[in-house]
Amino acid sequence: MKNLRGLLLAFLILSFGISDFPQAQDQQGFISLDCGLQANESPYTEPMTKLTFRSDADFIKSGKSGKIQNVPGMEYIKPYTVLRYFPDGVRNCYTLSVVQDTNYLIVAMFNYGNYDNLNRHPKFDLYLGPNIWTTVDLQRHVNGTRAEIIHVPRSTSLQICLVKTGTTTPLISALELRPLRNGTYIPQSGSLKKLFRVYLTDSKDIVRYPEDVHDRLWSPFFMPEWKLLRTSLTVNTSDDNGYDIPEDVVVTAATPANVSSPLTISWNLETPDDLVYAYLHTAEIQSLRDNDTREFNISAGHDVNYGPVSPDEFLVGTLYNTSPVKCEGVTCHLQLIRTLKSTLPPLLNAIEAFITLEFPQSETNANEVIAIKSIEKSYQLSRISWQGDPCVPQQFLWDGLTCEYTNMSTPPRIHSLDLSSSELTGIIVPEIQNLTELQKLDLSNNNLTGAVPEFLAKMKSLLVINLSKNNLSGSVPQALLDKVKNGLKLK
Ligand SMILES: *[C@@H]1O[C@H](CO)[C@@H](O)[C@H](O)[C@H]1NC(C)=O
Ligand SMILES: *[C@@H]1O[C@H](CO)[C@@H](O)[C@H](O)[C@H]1NC(C)=O
Ligand SMILES: *[C@@H]1O[C@H](CO)[C@@H](O)[C@H](O)[C@H]1NC(C)=O
Ligand SMILES: *[C@@H]1O[C@H](CO)[C@@H](O)[C@H](O)[C@H]1NC(C)=O
Ligand SMILES: *[C@@H]1O[C@H](CO)[C@@H](O)[C@H](O)[C@H]1NC(C)=O
Ligand SMILES: *[C@@H]1O[C@H](CO)[C@@H](O)[C@H](O)[C@H]1NC(C)=O
Ligand SMILES: *[C@@H]1O[C@H](CO)[C@@H](O)[C@H](O)[C@H]1NC(C)=O
Ligand SMILES: *[C@@H]1O[C@H](CO)[C@@H](O)[C@H](O)[C@H]1NC(C)=O
Ligand SMILES: *[C@@H]1O[C@H](CO)[C@@H](O)[C@H](O)[C@H]1NC(C)=O
Ligand SMILES: *[C@@H]1O[C@H](CO)[C@@H](O)[C@H](O)[C@H]1NC(C)=O
Ligand SMILES: *[C@@H]1O[C@H](CO)[C@@H](O)[C@H](O)[C@H]1NC(C)=O
């Protein structure tokens, strides 16, 4: 019996014209934050990568700066030597401005380096908006770790939150956002969490920006049963599929040393339910003779067989599955199998693999988020819990709010706002009326001045208003008194 997943799967070379798309040169659209960097040292250009890093201070309101200790034998570029740690609050969030509906490579870098001299490696959770992204475990990754995802933000603001889950203190070293070309790395559903990105070489060098215009980080990888191919000729990387593969990662390739064996790459997943996407970057880098053919099939388990493929000579192509693939259990075996007519063994230059991650929880209604942030600003509130999404996840609901939750796919709405005894001064601000589903408003025991505004009478959902113990002047508007007759509770 044929499996549906297998039938749906198709590896293909994508080729649609996006040549009019601006080249992502010169760090255009990059966000490079050196977390914990002092404002007076910002910005600076990191000499190895030529990346311009700036302080994260404008993007988060909590946390403190730390600096890692020197570890003999370990060298980190400067942005990964300072960090921001979060001794206060359970959830601490960055708010970044992004271009809506653009595909971003989002990288968060974590390096403990015994900055606090306590030798207590932290473990905590990382969230993207209201949804969990990953667990950061620096007890397992003592030399630092990277979290990486390809994600399309559906609004102009992106929140990245560190959530304390145990007794250790969350920290972050750097945040790096890189726009990718539209139409590349798009799964059928969800976002792509990186498993690995390697180029097949005997070199020790990691390739990233500026060689890679999107600052993807390519690690070297090679297996003893492979034979290395290398070319000194130019490989054309300006293919029209938009993946912008750096030439440095395709001038080498691996073929099986035993020319009749397949080329096999295996890896493990965390759960057997993980859905995998793989991107294979290939270019023929041998000058083929007339009687040479290199042709192979790509197989992954029982269900997936695609081919035959023949890499273009000195031109990069990208092959990937357009439908998600499940591996057998927790182990994935990708094989490149020589076809009968091929005179040469299969070849592979570079490969990336991802699993999909779903972000099912909707963010709070966007207009209400704007309104509540504007209220926060007007009254200069600084509450540690007022970070990240106001309503979700529910365990991190902002102090003084209650929300209505219909289901995960419906944006939550703010139902009550309690700012009593919050040392508020000034007038009752008009942004309150943008919380259109507000049922209960408590502004009692503050120093508010000015008139009781007319707009309160127009807020259809309001059932309870408490304005007692303030310095408000004038009389209560007639419209509001009329509503009291109809059941509104007003103090
Ligand atoms: C990317 O492409 C999609 C579909 O073609 C389109 O809806 C979207 O607006 C594009 N985004 C950008 C930033 O160009
Ligand atoms: C961390 O780095 C040290 C020094 O290079 C090395 O000995 C150790 O194996 C590394 N640990 C891990 C988990 O990578
Ligand atoms: C590289 O390949 C593209 C797409 O096939 C082609 O349009 C372009 O002319 C090639 N460039 C060179 C220098 O051969
Ligand atoms: C090469 O691979 C083939 C098929 O996998 C196998 O039969 C043969 O013994 C291998 N040759 C060597 C020298 O390992
Ligand atoms: C291909 O042609 C070359 C000479 O052009 C010859 O040396 C070689 O043996 C041929 N290979 C095959 C598999 O026929
Ligand atoms: C390669 O795939 C084709 C179908 O696409 C199939 O007919 C052929 O038998 C396969 N060859 C090998 C060696 O797997
Ligand atoms: C409140 O809503 C109005 C009308 O939708 C809008 O013009 C205004 O910018 C909003 N203000 C805030 C602070 O959200
Ligand atoms: C969520 O609630 C909305 C509004 O009531 C409804 O239209 C939608 O079908 C619900 N979705 C799910 C997945 O239950
Ligand atoms: C009002 O302001 C005065 C003077 O600043 C202060 O002493 C008092 O505590 C405030 N009252 C409230 C309820 O915040
Ligand atoms: C304000 O009045 C409402 C309605 O009477 C009441 O529920 C609420 O507890 C009061 N707030 C405070 C801080 O006493
Ligand atoms: C509040 O009003 C009282 C009486 O009108 C006045 O004495 C006091 O100074 C006012 N407090 C503030 C903080 O405006």
XYZ file of C-alpha atoms and ligand atoms in Angstrom:
645
model
C 0.000 0.000 0.000
C 1.351 3.376 -0.963
C 1.533 5.958 1.726
C -0.201 9.248 1.063
C 2.709 11.209 2.431
C 4.965 9.555 -0.095
C 2.682 10.413 -2.969
C 2.376 14.017 -1.923
C 6.082 14.454 -1.649
C 7.940 15.946 -4.538
C 11.497 17.090 -4.678
C 11.841 19.681 -7.347
C 14.128 22.323 -8.646
C 12.278 25.527 -8.173
C 12.681 28.128 -10.841
C 10.559 31.210 -10.904
C 11.804 34.625 -11.823
C 12.435 36.886 -8.892
C 15.427 38.598 -10.442
C 13.787 41.996 -9.842
C 13.925 41.365 -6.102
C 16.521 43.628 -4.486
C 19.737 41.870 -3.563
C 20.047 41.479 0.168
C 23.470 43.081 0.165
C 25.050 45.298 2.782
C 23.132 43.980 5.777
C 19.951 45.493 4.385
C 17.117 44.691 6.778
C 19.462 42.929 9.227
C 18.843 43.339 12.933
C 22.019 42.520 14.889
C 21.737 43.039 18.626
C 24.622 42.488 20.993
C 22.632 41.816 24.153
C 23.967 43.508 27.268
C 26.246 45.852 25.299
C 26.622 49.252 26.957
C 24.945 52.012 24.971
C 28.186 54.017 24.755
C 29.925 51.139 22.933
C 27.146 50.866 20.359
C 27.237 50.400 17.400
C 30.421 48.643 16.291
C 31.520 46.500 13.371
C 32.609 43.000 14.304
C 35.883 42.516 12.353
C 35.534 38.808 11.433
C 31.994 38.928 10.094
C 31.878 42.655 9.177
C 28.477 42.682 10.856
C 27.381 45.879 12.576
C 26.083 45.080 16.047
C 24.251 47.472 18.327
C 23.106 47.430 21.917
C 19.790 45.782 22.743
C 18.925 48.458 25.311
C 16.214 50.094 23.169
C 14.366 46.825 22.626
C 13.864 45.553 26.160
C 13.140 47.215 29.479
C 14.527 44.687 31.934
C 17.669 42.704 32.596
C 21.269 43.471 33.484
C 24.573 43.301 31.637
C 27.121 40.562 32.177
C 30.410 39.505 30.609
C 31.651 35.948 30.183
C 34.921 34.749 31.680
C 37.744 33.707 29.420
C 37.605 30.002 28.693
C 40.969 28.574 27.646
C 40.689 27.114 24.174
C 37.383 28.830 23.437
C 37.206 31.927 21.336
C 34.006 33.818 20.742
C 33.393 36.849 18.581
C 32.702 39.948 20.666
C 28.878 39.902 20.491
C 28.886 36.487 22.161
C 31.065 37.610 25.079
C 28.623 40.042 26.665
C 25.098 39.091 27.629
C 21.905 40.277 29.283
C 20.562 38.267 32.204
C 17.165 38.493 33.830
C 17.141 38.162 37.617
C 13.640 39.734 37.872
C 10.282 38.624 36.536
C 9.269 35.323 35.007
C 8.914 36.468 31.392
C 11.207 39.072 29.862
C 10.622 40.112 26.248
C 12.288 41.866 23.367
C 10.031 43.799 21.016
C 11.481 44.167 17.521
C 10.143 46.050 14.510
C 9.977 43.775 11.485
C 8.578 43.906 7.965
C 5.219 42.150 8.035
C 4.860 38.972 5.906
C 8.596 38.760 5.262
C 10.418 35.514 5.774
C 13.090 35.970 8.442
C 15.945 33.857 9.605
C 15.800 34.458 13.365
C 18.781 33.486 15.474
C 19.193 33.778 19.227
C 22.620 33.070 20.690
C 23.177 31.996 24.291
C 26.531 31.748 26.009
C 26.806 31.441 29.783
C 30.599 31.580 30.215
C 30.263 31.648 34.035
C 29.591 35.403 33.865
C 28.265 35.366 37.452
C 31.073 33.199 38.819
C 28.475 30.783 40.235
C 28.970 27.965 37.711
C 25.214 27.543 37.503
C 24.405 26.884 33.845
C 20.863 28.029 33.165
C 17.979 26.229 31.527
C 14.856 28.134 30.457
C 12.283 28.516 27.678
C 12.295 30.770 24.660
C 9.017 32.068 23.220
C 8.115 33.749 19.972
C 5.178 35.947 20.939
C 2.728 33.783 22.910
C 4.086 30.469 21.576
C 6.974 28.349 22.774
C 9.908 28.181 20.379
C 12.410 26.004 22.219
C 14.035 25.166 25.541
C 17.489 26.635 25.969
C 19.633 24.187 27.905
C 23.061 25.558 28.749
C 23.623 22.676 31.161
C 23.858 20.451 28.100
C 25.469 23.070 25.833
C 28.118 24.384 28.193
C 29.986 26.177 25.398
C 26.942 28.094 24.209
C 24.076 27.342 21.858
C 22.124 28.873 18.996
C 18.381 28.749 18.512
C 17.419 29.253 14.915
C 14.123 29.433 13.086
C 12.776 30.611 9.741
C 9.534 32.414 10.429
C 7.155 34.860 8.755
C 5.898 37.491 11.212
C 2.249 38.334 10.558
C 2.496 41.781 12.122
C 5.080 44.571 12.210
C 6.196 43.726 15.703
C 7.914 40.563 16.854
C 8.304 39.556 20.465
C 11.033 37.227 21.623
C 10.655 36.235 25.271
C 12.843 34.402 27.762
C 10.815 32.530 30.344
C 12.218 31.326 33.640
C 11.173 27.711 34.220
C 13.293 26.645 37.171
C 15.615 28.285 39.616
C 18.291 29.414 37.148
C 18.482 32.868 35.595
C 17.720 33.227 31.875
C 20.261 35.045 29.705
C 20.872 35.918 26.064
C 24.016 36.913 24.172
C 22.801 38.066 20.757
C 19.745 38.365 18.551
C 20.143 38.246 14.779
C 17.332 38.669 12.245
C 18.001 38.318 8.510
C 15.348 38.754 5.836
C 15.300 35.941 3.288
C 13.959 36.142 -0.228
C 10.242 35.863 -0.537
C 9.205 32.400 -1.693
C 12.211 30.554 -0.265
C 12.065 28.129 2.682
C 8.270 28.033 2.835
C 6.780 24.945 4.512
C 3.152 23.993 3.900
C 2.375 24.947 7.465
C 4.220 26.394 10.445
C 7.776 27.693 10.678
C 11.106 25.932 10.108
C 13.273 25.088 13.097
C 16.823 24.287 12.047
C 18.279 20.845 12.631
C 21.530 21.421 10.759
C 23.112 23.320 7.888
C 26.323 21.807 6.590
C 28.574 21.929 3.583
C 30.509 18.836 2.669
C 34.185 19.592 2.935
C 37.394 18.700 4.771
C 37.832 22.361 5.733
C 37.388 23.533 9.345
C 35.878 26.899 8.417
C 32.377 28.008 9.243
C 30.930 30.143 6.450
C 28.553 33.010 7.244
C 28.245 36.713 6.325
C 29.650 38.317 4.197
C 30.185 35.163 2.095
C 26.551 34.289 2.709
C 24.462 37.382 1.954
C 21.720 36.126 4.302
C 24.206 35.290 7.061
C 23.226 31.637 7.251
C 25.856 29.741 9.197
C 27.297 26.761 7.282
C 29.293 24.226 9.273
C 31.804 21.872 7.672
C 30.888 18.185 7.664
C 32.466 15.086 6.174
C 32.239 11.305 6.611
C 35.135 8.839 6.309
C 33.265 6.781 3.685
C 33.108 9.750 1.338
C 35.472 11.092 -1.270
C 36.013 14.810 -1.553
C 35.621 16.713 -4.808
C 36.919 20.234 -5.093
C 37.030 22.674 -7.961
C 39.079 25.798 -8.551
C 36.704 26.868 -11.312
C 33.884 29.343 -10.730
C 30.544 27.879 -9.705
C 27.575 29.958 -10.844
C 25.502 30.623 -7.733
C 23.147 33.148 -9.318
C 20.589 30.561 -10.197
C 17.098 31.920 -10.328
C 15.584 29.999 -7.399
C 16.439 32.666 -4.842
C 18.381 30.581 -2.338
C 21.555 32.676 -2.826
C 23.897 29.843 -1.889
C 27.417 31.163 -1.204
C 30.050 29.930 -3.638
C 32.344 28.888 -0.763
C 29.966 26.086 0.226
C 29.556 24.587 -3.261
C 33.139 24.487 -4.565
C 33.484 21.235 -2.636
C 31.249 18.183 -2.694
C 31.127 14.641 -1.400
C 30.637 11.432 -3.371
C 30.698 7.925 -1.879
C 34.235 6.506 -1.938
C 32.739 3.214 -3.052
C 31.298 4.326 -6.387
C 28.491 1.770 -6.257
C 27.284 2.761 -2.769
C 24.661 5.384 -2.106
C 25.604 8.627 -0.424
C 23.864 8.461 2.942
C 23.191 11.138 5.549
C 21.427 10.143 8.770
C 20.231 12.140 11.729
C 18.002 11.837 14.763
C 14.826 13.671 15.660
C 13.457 14.478 19.088
C 10.102 12.843 18.390
C 8.881 10.477 15.645
C 6.124 12.964 14.833
C 8.543 15.651 13.699
C 7.894 16.791 10.136
C 11.083 17.271 8.162
C 12.045 19.571 5.312
C 15.440 19.115 3.645
C 17.154 21.459 1.183
C 19.871 19.870 -0.949
C 22.208 22.226 -2.774
C 23.984 20.617 -5.684
C 26.294 21.656 -8.485
C 28.292 19.368 -10.751
C 31.863 20.438 -10.025
C 33.663 17.897 -12.190
C 34.204 18.673 -15.862
C 32.256 15.811 -17.393
C 33.380 14.047 -20.537
C 30.902 13.239 -23.301
C 30.503 9.674 -22.112
C 30.049 10.664 -18.417
C 26.664 10.750 -16.735
C 25.948 11.590 -13.144
C 22.394 10.702 -12.284
C 20.823 9.655 -9.013
C 17.582 9.259 -7.124
C 16.872 10.773 -3.752
C 15.282 8.504 -1.223
C 14.180 8.945 2.377
C 12.739 5.808 3.933
C 10.147 3.658 2.201
C 7.870 6.438 1.120
C 10.092 8.913 -0.588
C 11.804 8.328 -3.900
C 12.446 11.174 -6.265
C 14.496 11.275 -9.400
C 16.443 10.929 -11.438
C 18.401 14.145 -10.935
C 21.560 15.356 -12.634
C 23.172 18.424 -11.084
C 23.891 21.212 -13.568
C 27.528 21.715 -14.397
C 29.024 24.557 -12.379
C 25.561 25.904 -11.597
C 23.921 25.542 -8.166
C 20.460 24.084 -7.891
C 18.356 23.526 -4.791
C 16.224 20.426 -4.315
C 13.699 20.213 -1.524
C 10.529 18.485 -0.507
C 7.411 20.577 -0.971
C 5.422 18.438 1.471
C 6.628 17.527 4.942
C 8.264 14.125 5.427
C 8.086 11.866 8.470
C 11.092 9.725 9.124
C 11.014 6.146 10.333
C 10.804 6.498 14.088
C 13.256 9.089 15.279
C 15.933 8.372 12.679
C 16.087 9.922 9.238
C 18.122 8.361 6.444
C 18.524 10.423 3.322
C 20.101 8.542 0.457
C 21.349 9.602 -2.943
C 21.255 6.456 -5.059
C 23.039 6.168 -8.373
C 20.774 5.140 -11.250
C 21.646 2.292 -13.618
C 22.600 4.552 -16.494
C 24.859 6.753 -14.364
C 28.601 6.336 -14.877
C 29.455 8.455 -11.834
C 28.439 8.156 -8.169
C 25.980 10.644 -6.629
C 27.238 14.000 -5.412
C 26.134 16.513 -2.808
C 27.631 19.921 -1.995
C 25.573 21.235 0.933
C 22.417 20.371 2.839
C 20.048 21.971 5.334
C 17.380 20.179 7.356
C 14.533 21.560 9.429
C 11.505 20.393 11.331
C 8.287 22.355 11.342
C 7.093 24.166 14.415
C 3.489 25.288 14.746
C 2.568 28.490 16.526
C -1.117 27.887 17.198
C -1.855 30.565 19.798
C -3.066 33.892 18.353
C -1.688 37.095 19.730
C -4.012 39.523 21.520
C -6.105 41.737 19.230
C -3.566 44.093 17.629
C -5.550 47.321 18.176
C -5.908 46.517 21.845
C -2.186 45.838 22.127
C -1.489 49.273 20.629
C -4.034 50.869 22.975
C -2.795 49.210 26.165
C 0.824 50.066 25.307
C -0.208 53.633 24.699
C -1.980 53.712 28.078
C 1.146 52.259 29.668
C 3.230 55.016 28.092
C 0.828 57.843 28.991
C 0.835 56.878 32.659
C 4.523 55.911 32.653
C 3.713 52.544 34.136
C 6.667 50.228 34.644
C 5.397 46.879 35.734
C 7.677 43.904 35.344
C 4.851 41.697 34.061
C 3.864 44.178 31.334
C 6.084 42.592 28.687
C 5.304 40.414 25.729
C 1.712 39.708 24.774
C -0.810 41.177 27.266
C -3.181 38.172 27.434
C -1.289 35.064 26.345
C 0.038 32.677 27.424
C -2.506 32.931 30.209
C 0.021 32.229 32.940
C 1.826 35.443 31.920
C -1.271 37.640 31.773
C -0.350 41.237 32.524
C -1.067 42.389 36.110
C -4.364 44.241 36.290
C -5.867 42.735 33.136
C -8.341 40.006 32.464
C -8.999 38.771 28.949
C -11.516 36.772 27.008
C -10.229 33.625 25.333
C -12.470 32.094 22.672
C -10.054 29.549 21.222
C -6.408 29.479 20.184
C -7.066 30.764 16.680
C -9.068 33.763 17.871
C -7.114 36.780 19.166
C -7.864 37.258 22.885
C -9.640 40.490 23.916
C -9.063 42.609 27.000
C -12.080 42.416 29.309
C -11.035 44.331 32.384
C -8.408 46.880 33.299
C -7.549 47.515 36.943
C -5.129 50.396 37.449
C -6.300 51.232 40.963
C -3.656 52.527 43.411
C -1.091 52.924 40.623
C -0.099 56.540 41.302
C -1.636 57.660 38.031
C -1.613 61.378 37.329
C -3.050 63.470 34.525
C -6.350 62.935 32.738
C -8.295 59.789 31.941
C -6.663 59.055 28.601
C -8.764 58.599 25.431
C -6.878 55.431 24.365
C -9.028 53.585 26.895
C -11.920 53.750 24.446
C -9.920 51.601 22.002
C -10.310 48.685 24.394
C -13.671 48.186 22.750
C -14.672 45.033 24.637
C -13.799 46.386 28.059
C -16.365 45.424 30.693
C -14.700 46.660 33.858
C -12.522 49.731 34.379
C -11.001 50.494 37.770
C -8.974 53.707 38.071
C -9.712 54.269 41.755
C -7.253 55.596 44.330
C -4.998 57.601 42.021
C -4.340 61.295 41.453
C -6.235 61.649 38.184
C -7.401 65.141 37.332
C -9.627 66.718 34.701
C -13.170 65.830 33.737
C -14.907 62.475 33.614
C -14.764 61.893 29.852
C -17.849 61.560 27.687
C -16.386 58.596 25.777
C -16.964 56.255 28.709
C -20.673 56.384 27.893
C -19.967 55.218 24.331
C -18.110 52.071 25.377
C -20.838 49.510 24.760
C -19.463 46.635 26.828
C -18.697 48.594 30.003
C -20.558 47.295 33.055
C -18.468 48.634 35.953
C -16.476 51.863 36.309
C -14.626 52.826 39.485
C -13.157 56.334 39.497
C -13.328 56.904 43.271
C -10.489 58.501 45.299
C -9.116 60.714 42.531
C -8.922 64.461 41.950
C -11.384 64.541 39.075
C -13.323 67.765 38.539
C -16.594 68.815 36.966
C -19.754 66.804 36.828
C -20.412 63.344 35.477
C -21.586 63.590 31.823
C -25.348 63.152 31.381
C -24.819 60.309 28.872
C -22.964 58.345 31.504
C -25.657 59.024 34.131
C -28.214 57.725 31.628
C -26.272 54.499 31.363
C -26.201 54.160 35.139
C -30.004 54.137 34.998
C -29.692 51.238 32.569
C -27.534 49.193 34.894
C -23.975 50.514 34.596
C -22.233 50.493 37.974
C -20.337 53.768 38.451
C -18.300 54.712 41.508
C 5.692 37.417 -0.649
O 4.938 36.643 -1.556
C 3.613 36.436 -1.161
C 2.969 35.481 -2.138
O 3.481 35.624 -3.423
C 2.901 37.771 -1.068
O 1.593 37.573 -0.625
C 3.637 38.665 -0.082
O 3.046 39.934 -0.045
C 5.097 38.794 -0.461
N 5.785 39.503 0.584
C 6.688 40.434 0.330
C 7.319 41.073 1.500
O 7.025 40.738 -0.799
C 33.448 22.876 25.543
O 34.713 23.380 25.192
C 35.782 22.709 25.814
C 37.072 23.442 25.494
O 37.223 23.585 24.098
C 35.792 21.252 25.330
O 36.830 20.553 25.972
C 34.461 20.614 25.665
O 34.413 19.305 25.132
C 33.320 21.422 25.119
N 32.089 20.872 25.606
C 31.046 20.624 24.817
C 29.829 20.053 25.454
O 31.048 20.884 23.626
C 24.449 31.803 -14.132
O 23.230 31.104 -14.260
C 22.127 31.920 -14.583
C 20.878 31.063 -14.527
O 21.021 29.884 -15.234
C 22.370 32.555 -15.954
O 21.277 33.375 -16.275
C 23.650 33.371 -15.892
O 23.949 33.873 -17.164
C 24.808 32.508 -15.408
N 25.965 33.352 -15.165
C 27.150 33.089 -15.678
C 28.252 34.034 -15.323
O 27.335 32.141 -16.408
C 30.994 -1.240 -2.623
O 29.600 -1.266 -2.429
C 28.977 -2.431 -2.987
C 27.489 -2.245 -2.865
O 27.146 -1.579 -1.692
C 29.498 -3.649 -2.263
O 28.920 -4.804 -2.820
C 31.014 -3.715 -2.409
O 31.515 -4.760 -1.631
C 31.641 -2.423 -1.933
N 33.045 -2.434 -2.251
C 33.982 -2.163 -1.358
C 35.400 -2.186 -1.823
O 33.708 -1.902 -0.177
C 35.072 7.838 -21.670
O 35.925 8.373 -22.642
C 37.304 8.427 -22.273
C 38.068 9.079 -23.385
O 37.328 10.123 -23.907
C 37.819 7.025 -21.994
O 39.143 7.110 -21.550
C 36.968 6.382 -20.933
O 37.358 5.045 -20.728
C 35.501 6.421 -21.311
N 34.719 5.921 -20.200
C 33.740 5.061 -20.342
C 33.011 4.663 -19.095
O 33.441 4.612 -21.399
C 14.942 6.062 -9.656
O 13.613 6.558 -9.649
C 12.869 6.145 -10.772
C 11.503 6.798 -10.681
O 11.632 8.167 -10.511
C 12.744 4.654 -10.795
O 12.087 4.247 -11.964
C 14.126 4.017 -10.739
O 13.995 2.624 -10.608
C 14.920 4.537 -9.593
N 16.262 4.016 -9.629
C 16.920 3.630 -8.545
C 18.289 3.106 -8.768
O 16.421 3.735 -7.439
C -7.791 54.317 18.638
O -8.672 53.975 17.569
C -8.771 54.976 16.587
C -9.841 54.570 15.615
O -9.745 53.214 15.296
C -7.407 55.169 15.947
O -7.450 56.184 14.971
C -6.390 55.534 17.009
O -5.108 55.624 16.450
C -6.407 54.517 18.114
N -5.497 54.929 19.153
C -4.739 54.103 19.813
C -3.842 54.675 20.844
O -4.776 52.913 19.586
C -12.728 29.631 17.058
O -13.771 30.515 17.343
C -14.261 31.213 16.210
C -15.263 32.239 16.691
O -16.184 31.677 17.571
C -14.873 30.194 15.243
O -15.339 30.861 14.097
C -13.784 29.214 14.846
O -14.329 28.210 14.039
C -13.179 28.578 16.086
N -12.031 27.802 15.657
C -11.737 26.625 16.187
C -10.512 25.962 15.677
O -12.428 26.118 17.061
C -1.321 61.770 45.182
O -0.161 62.593 45.104
C 0.361 62.968 46.353
C 1.479 63.958 46.117
O 2.296 63.572 45.077
C 0.835 61.715 47.086
O 1.335 62.052 48.350
C -0.336 60.756 47.228
O 0.105 59.537 47.794
C -0.975 60.473 45.904
N -2.159 59.710 46.115
C -2.390 58.589 45.466
C -3.661 57.903 45.803
O -1.637 58.113 44.608
C -14.136 49.938 42.530
O -15.545 49.743 42.470
C -15.939 48.480 41.960
C -17.440 48.498 41.828
O -18.043 48.903 43.011
C -15.442 47.389 42.870
O -15.773 46.109 42.316
C -13.935 47.481 42.995
O -13.439 46.532 43.929
C -13.539 48.891 43.444
N -12.083 48.974 43.439
C -11.337 49.085 44.521
C -9.865 49.176 44.325
O -11.836 49.098 45.635
C -6.195 66.974 44.981
O -7.229 67.875 45.313
C -7.085 68.394 46.612
C -8.313 69.211 46.913
O -8.766 69.877 45.789
C -5.807 69.242 46.653
O -5.627 69.745 47.941
C -4.638 68.366 46.288
O -3.465 69.142 46.216
C -4.856 67.684 44.975
N -3.783 66.768 44.802
C -3.121 66.659 43.654
C -1.989 65.675 43.627
O -3.391 67.324 42.656
